[in-house]
Coordinates of C-alpha atoms in Angstrom, one line a residue:
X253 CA -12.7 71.1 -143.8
X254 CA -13.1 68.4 -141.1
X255 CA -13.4 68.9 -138.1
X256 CA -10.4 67.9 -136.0
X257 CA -10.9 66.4 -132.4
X258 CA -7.8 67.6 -129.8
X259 CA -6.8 65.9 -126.9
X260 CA -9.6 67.1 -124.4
X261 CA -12.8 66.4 -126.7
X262 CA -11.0 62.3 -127.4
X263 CA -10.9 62.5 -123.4
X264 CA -15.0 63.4 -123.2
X265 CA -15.3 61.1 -125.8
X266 CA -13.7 58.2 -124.2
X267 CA -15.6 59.2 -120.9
X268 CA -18.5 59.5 -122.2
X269 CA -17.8 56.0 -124.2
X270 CA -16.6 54.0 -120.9
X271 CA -19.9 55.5 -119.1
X272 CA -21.7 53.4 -121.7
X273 CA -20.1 50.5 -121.7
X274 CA -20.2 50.6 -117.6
X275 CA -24.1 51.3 -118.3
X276 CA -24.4 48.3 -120.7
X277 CA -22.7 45.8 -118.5
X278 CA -24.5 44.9 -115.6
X279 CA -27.3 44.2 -118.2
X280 CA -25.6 41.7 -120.2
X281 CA -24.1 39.8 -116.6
X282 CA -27.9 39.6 -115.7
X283 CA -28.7 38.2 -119.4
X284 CA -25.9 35.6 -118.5
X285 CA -27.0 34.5 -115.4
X286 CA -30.7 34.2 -116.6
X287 CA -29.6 31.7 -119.4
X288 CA -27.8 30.0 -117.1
X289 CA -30.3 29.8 -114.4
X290 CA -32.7 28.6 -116.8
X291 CA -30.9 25.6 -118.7
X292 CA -30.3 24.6 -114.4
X293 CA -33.9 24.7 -114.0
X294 CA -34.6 23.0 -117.4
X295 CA -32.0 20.4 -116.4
X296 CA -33.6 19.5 -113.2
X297 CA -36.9 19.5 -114.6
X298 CA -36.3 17.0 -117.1
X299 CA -33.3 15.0 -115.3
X300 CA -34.7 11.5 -115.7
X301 CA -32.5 10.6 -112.5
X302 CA -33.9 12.9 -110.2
X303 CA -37.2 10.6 -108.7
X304 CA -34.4 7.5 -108.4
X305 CA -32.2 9.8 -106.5
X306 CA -34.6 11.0 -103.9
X307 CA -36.0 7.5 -103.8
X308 CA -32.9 6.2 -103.0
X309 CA -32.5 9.1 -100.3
X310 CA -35.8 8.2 -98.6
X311 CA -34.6 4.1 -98.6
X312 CA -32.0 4.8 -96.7
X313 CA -33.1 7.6 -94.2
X314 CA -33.9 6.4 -90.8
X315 CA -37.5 6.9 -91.4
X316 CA -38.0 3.6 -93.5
X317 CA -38.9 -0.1 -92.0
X318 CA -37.9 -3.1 -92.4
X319 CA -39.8 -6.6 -93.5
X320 CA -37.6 -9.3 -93.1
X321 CA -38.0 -12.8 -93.7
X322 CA -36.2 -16.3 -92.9
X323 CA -34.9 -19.2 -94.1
X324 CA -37.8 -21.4 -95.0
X325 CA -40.4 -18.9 -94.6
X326 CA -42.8 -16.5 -96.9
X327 CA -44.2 -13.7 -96.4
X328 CA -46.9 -11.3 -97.8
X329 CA -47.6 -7.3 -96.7
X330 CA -49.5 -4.7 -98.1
X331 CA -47.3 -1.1 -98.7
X332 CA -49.0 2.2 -97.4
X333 CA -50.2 2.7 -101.1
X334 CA -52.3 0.0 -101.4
X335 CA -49.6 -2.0 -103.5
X336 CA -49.0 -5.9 -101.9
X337 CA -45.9 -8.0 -102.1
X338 CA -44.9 -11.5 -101.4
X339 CA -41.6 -12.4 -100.5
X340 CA -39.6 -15.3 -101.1
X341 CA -37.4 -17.0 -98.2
X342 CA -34.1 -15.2 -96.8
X343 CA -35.2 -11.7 -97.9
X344 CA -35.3 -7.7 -96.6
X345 CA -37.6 -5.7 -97.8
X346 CA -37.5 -2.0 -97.4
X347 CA -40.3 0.5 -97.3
X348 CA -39.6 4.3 -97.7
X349 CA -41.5 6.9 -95.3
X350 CA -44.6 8.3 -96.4
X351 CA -44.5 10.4 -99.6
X352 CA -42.7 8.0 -102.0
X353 CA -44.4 4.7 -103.6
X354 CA -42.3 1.4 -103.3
X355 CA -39.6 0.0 -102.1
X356 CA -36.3 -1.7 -102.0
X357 CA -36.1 -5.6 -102.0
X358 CA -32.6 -7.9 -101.7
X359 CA -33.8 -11.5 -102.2
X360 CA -37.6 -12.3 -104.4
X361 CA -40.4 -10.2 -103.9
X362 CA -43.5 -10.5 -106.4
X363 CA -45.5 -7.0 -106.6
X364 CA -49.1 -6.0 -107.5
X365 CA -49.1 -1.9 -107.8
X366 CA -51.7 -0.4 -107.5
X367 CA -52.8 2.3 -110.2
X368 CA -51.6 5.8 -109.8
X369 CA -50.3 8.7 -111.3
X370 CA -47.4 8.9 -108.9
X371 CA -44.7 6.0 -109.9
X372 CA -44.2 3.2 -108.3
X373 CA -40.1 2.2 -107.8
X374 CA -38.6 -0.6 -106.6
X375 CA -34.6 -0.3 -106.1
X376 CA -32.4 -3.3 -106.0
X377 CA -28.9 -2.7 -105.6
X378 CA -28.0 -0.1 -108.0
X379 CA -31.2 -1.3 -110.8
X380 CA -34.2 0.7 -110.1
X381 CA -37.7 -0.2 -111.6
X382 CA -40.4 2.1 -112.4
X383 CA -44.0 1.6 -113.2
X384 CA -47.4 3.2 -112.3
X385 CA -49.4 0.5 -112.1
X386 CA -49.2 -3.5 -113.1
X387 CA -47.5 -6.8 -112.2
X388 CA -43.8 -7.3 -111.8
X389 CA -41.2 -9.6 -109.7
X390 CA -37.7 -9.1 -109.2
X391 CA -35.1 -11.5 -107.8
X392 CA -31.7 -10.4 -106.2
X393 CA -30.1 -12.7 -103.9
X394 CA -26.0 -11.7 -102.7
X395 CA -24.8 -15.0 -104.5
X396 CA -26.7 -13.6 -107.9
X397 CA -24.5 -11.7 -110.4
X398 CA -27.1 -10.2 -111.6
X399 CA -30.5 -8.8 -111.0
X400 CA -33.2 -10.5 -112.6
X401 CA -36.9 -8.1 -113.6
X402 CA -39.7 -9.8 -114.6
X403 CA -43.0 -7.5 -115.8
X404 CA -46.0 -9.9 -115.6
X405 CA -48.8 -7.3 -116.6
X406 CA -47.8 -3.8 -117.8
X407 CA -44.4 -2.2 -118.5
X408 CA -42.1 -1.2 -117.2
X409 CA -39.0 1.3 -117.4
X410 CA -36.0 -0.3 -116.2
X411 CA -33.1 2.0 -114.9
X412 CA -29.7 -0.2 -115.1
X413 CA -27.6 2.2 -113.1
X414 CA -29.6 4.8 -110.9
X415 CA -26.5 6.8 -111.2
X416 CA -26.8 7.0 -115.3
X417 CA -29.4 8.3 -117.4
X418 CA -30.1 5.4 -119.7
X419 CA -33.3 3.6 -119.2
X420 CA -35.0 0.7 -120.8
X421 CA -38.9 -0.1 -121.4
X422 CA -39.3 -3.9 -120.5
X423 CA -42.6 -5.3 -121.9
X424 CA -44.6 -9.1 -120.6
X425 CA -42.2 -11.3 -121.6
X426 CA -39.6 -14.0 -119.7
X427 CA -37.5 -10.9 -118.2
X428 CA -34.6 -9.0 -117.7
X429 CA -31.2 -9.6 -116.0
X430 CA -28.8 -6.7 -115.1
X431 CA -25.5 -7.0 -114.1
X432 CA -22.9 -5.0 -111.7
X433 CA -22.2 -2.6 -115.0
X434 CA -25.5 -1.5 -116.1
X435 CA -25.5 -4.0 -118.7
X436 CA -28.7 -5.8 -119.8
X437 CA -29.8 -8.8 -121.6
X438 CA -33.1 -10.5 -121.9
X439 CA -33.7 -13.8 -120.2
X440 CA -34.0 -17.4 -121.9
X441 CA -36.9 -19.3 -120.8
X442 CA -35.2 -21.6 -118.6
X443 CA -33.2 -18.7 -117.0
X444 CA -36.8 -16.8 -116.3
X445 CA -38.4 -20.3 -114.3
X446 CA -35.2 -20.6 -112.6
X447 CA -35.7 -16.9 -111.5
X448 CA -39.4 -16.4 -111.1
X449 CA -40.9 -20.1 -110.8
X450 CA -41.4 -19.4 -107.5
X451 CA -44.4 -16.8 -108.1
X452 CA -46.7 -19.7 -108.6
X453 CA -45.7 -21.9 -106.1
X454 CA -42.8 -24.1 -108.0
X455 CA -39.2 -23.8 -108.2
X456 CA -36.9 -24.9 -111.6
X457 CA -33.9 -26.5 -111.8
X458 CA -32.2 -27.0 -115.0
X459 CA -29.6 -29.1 -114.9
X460 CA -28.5 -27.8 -111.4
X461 CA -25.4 -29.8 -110.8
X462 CA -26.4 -31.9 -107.5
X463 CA -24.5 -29.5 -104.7
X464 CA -26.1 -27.2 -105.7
X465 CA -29.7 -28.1 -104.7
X466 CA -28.2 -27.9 -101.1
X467 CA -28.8 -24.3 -100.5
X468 CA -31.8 -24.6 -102.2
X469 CA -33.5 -26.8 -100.0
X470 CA -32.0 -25.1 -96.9
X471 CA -33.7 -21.8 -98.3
X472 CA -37.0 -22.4 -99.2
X473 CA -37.9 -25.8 -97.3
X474 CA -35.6 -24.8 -94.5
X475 CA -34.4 -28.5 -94.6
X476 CA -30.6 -29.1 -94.0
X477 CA -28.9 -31.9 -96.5
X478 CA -25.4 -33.5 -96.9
X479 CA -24.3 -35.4 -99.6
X480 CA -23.0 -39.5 -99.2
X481 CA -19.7 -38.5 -101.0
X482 CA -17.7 -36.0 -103.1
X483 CA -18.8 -37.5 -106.6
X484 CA -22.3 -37.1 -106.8
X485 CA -21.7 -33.3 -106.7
X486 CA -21.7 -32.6 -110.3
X487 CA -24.5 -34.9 -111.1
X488 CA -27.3 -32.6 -112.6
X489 CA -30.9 -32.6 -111.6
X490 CA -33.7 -30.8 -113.9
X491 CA -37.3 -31.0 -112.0
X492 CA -40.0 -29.1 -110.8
X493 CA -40.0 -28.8 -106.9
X494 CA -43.4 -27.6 -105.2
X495 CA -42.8 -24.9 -102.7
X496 CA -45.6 -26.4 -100.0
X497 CA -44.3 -29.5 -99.2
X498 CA -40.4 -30.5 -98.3
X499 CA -41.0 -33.9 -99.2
X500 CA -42.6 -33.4 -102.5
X501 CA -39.2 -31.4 -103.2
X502 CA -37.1 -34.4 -102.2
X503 CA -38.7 -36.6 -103.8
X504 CA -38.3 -35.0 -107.2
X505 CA -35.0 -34.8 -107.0
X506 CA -34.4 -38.1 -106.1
X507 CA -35.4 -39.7 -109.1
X508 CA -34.1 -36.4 -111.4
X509 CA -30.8 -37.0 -109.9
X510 CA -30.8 -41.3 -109.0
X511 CA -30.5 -40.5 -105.0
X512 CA -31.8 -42.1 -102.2
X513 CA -32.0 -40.9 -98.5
X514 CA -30.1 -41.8 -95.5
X515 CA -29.5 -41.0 -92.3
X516 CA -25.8 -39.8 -90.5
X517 CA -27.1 -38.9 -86.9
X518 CA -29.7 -36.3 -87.2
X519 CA -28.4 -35.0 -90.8
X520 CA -30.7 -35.8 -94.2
X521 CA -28.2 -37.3 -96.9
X522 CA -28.5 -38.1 -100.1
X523 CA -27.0 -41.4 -101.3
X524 CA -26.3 -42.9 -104.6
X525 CA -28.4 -45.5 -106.5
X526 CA -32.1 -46.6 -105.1
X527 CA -32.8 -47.7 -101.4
X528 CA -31.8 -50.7 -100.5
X529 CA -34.7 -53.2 -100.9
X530 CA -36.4 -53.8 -97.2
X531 CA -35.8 -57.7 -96.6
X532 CA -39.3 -59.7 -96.6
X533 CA -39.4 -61.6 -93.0
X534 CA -40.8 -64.8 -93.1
X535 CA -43.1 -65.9 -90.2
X536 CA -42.4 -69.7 -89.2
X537 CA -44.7 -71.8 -90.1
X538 CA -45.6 -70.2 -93.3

């Protein structure tokens, strides 16, 4: 015959039960929380974002300097690591406080990083570049829509938004140009010399409409320029201009763009057509 429980033995047994379960639980909470704490710690571990973060942190502490330079004017400096830069005309560097390799550039900055097993970031606006060694330029000036990467010896790992996790490996080649989205595209030839020209001494204009050489020249030859009249603004120029001399500059784009100088008062402007010839004076007698 079975054996049949009453009332007070289901009681025990349902005791005895919930002491069990009561014993079991705190176990299986601690399980939990383990898991949990461990996928945290895997996530930081391997959050690809994590060194552009804290770099971006240590940029704008009150710890980091300042290299500026002007209008007309270049610069070199070498960073606490060892690493030099150049700068182009009309642009801020920033250098983090010690412990982090790099720094942040608006305007042109060429850099030469040197080797280590710590990377090496430079941060434009929200584009942040990462290499441990190598060559690499990167252009950024407010009126750009984009920011332009160029790696001239090694690769290097491109971040297109610091706040995402994508990233993209950028190889020797004419560049890279990032816009306000994240978005990237590679760089045609022309678009590259127009960008990074400048590195050895030169800069390109391809069929720059005429107006627009006037910030140009006021940039990197500090040299202010007007134009005669309103309809030689579209007229386009494609030249060469040397960096070192003002004149060489002006010259080339006189004959790219059929221009001639002149005077009003104190203010360099560009007229249409040649000079005007110098009249030969006769001396009596001859």
């Amino acid at each position: 015959m079975a054996e049949r429980i009453g009332p007070r033995r289901n009681a025990t047994a349902a005791k005895v039960a919930g002491v069990d379960d009561r014993k079991k639980t705190p176990w299986v909470a601690l399980g939990i929380a383990g898991v949990v704490v461990v996928a945290i710690v895997a996530f930081l571990l391997n959050d690809p974002n994590k060194g552009e973060r804290d770099f971006g942190k240590a940029l704008s502490s009150e710890e980091s300097r300042k290299v500026p330079t002007a209008r007309g004017q270049r610069g070199q400096t070498k960073l606490p690591d060892s690493s030099t830069v150049r700068l182009a005309p009309e642009t801020m560097l920033t250098i983090p406080p010690k412990g982090h390799r790099g720094a942040g550039i608006e305007g042109a900055a060429h850099f030469v990083v040197a080797p280590d097993s710590v990377s090496f970031r430079v941060r434009s606006r929200k584009v942040g570049v990462e290499t441990k060694t190598g060559t690499l330029a990167v252009t950024s000036y407010p009126e750009d829509k984009e920011v332009f990467v160029k790696a001239l010896e090694g690769a290097l790992t491109v971040h297109p938004n610091v706040d995402a996790k994508e990233t993209v490996e950028l190889a020797v080649g004419p560049g890279m140009a990032i816009n306000e989205a994240g978005v990237t595209r590679m760089l045609t030839q022309p678009e590259s010399d127009a960008a990074f020209a400048w590195v050895d001494g030169s800069y390109s204009l391809n069929a720059v409409p005429l107006v627009g050489t006037i910030p140009i020249l006021q940039r990197w030859y500090n040299t202010p320029v007007s134009l005669a009249d309103k309809s030689l603004d579209a007229r386009p120029v494609t030249a060469m201009l040397k960096l070192d001399s003002s004149k060489d500059a002006l010259d080339a784009i006189q004959a790219a763009a059929s221009v001639h100088i002149t005077f009003k008062g104190d203010t360099l402007t560009l007229a249409d057509g040649a000079p005007p010839a110098v009249p030969v004076v006769k001396k009596k007698g001859k």
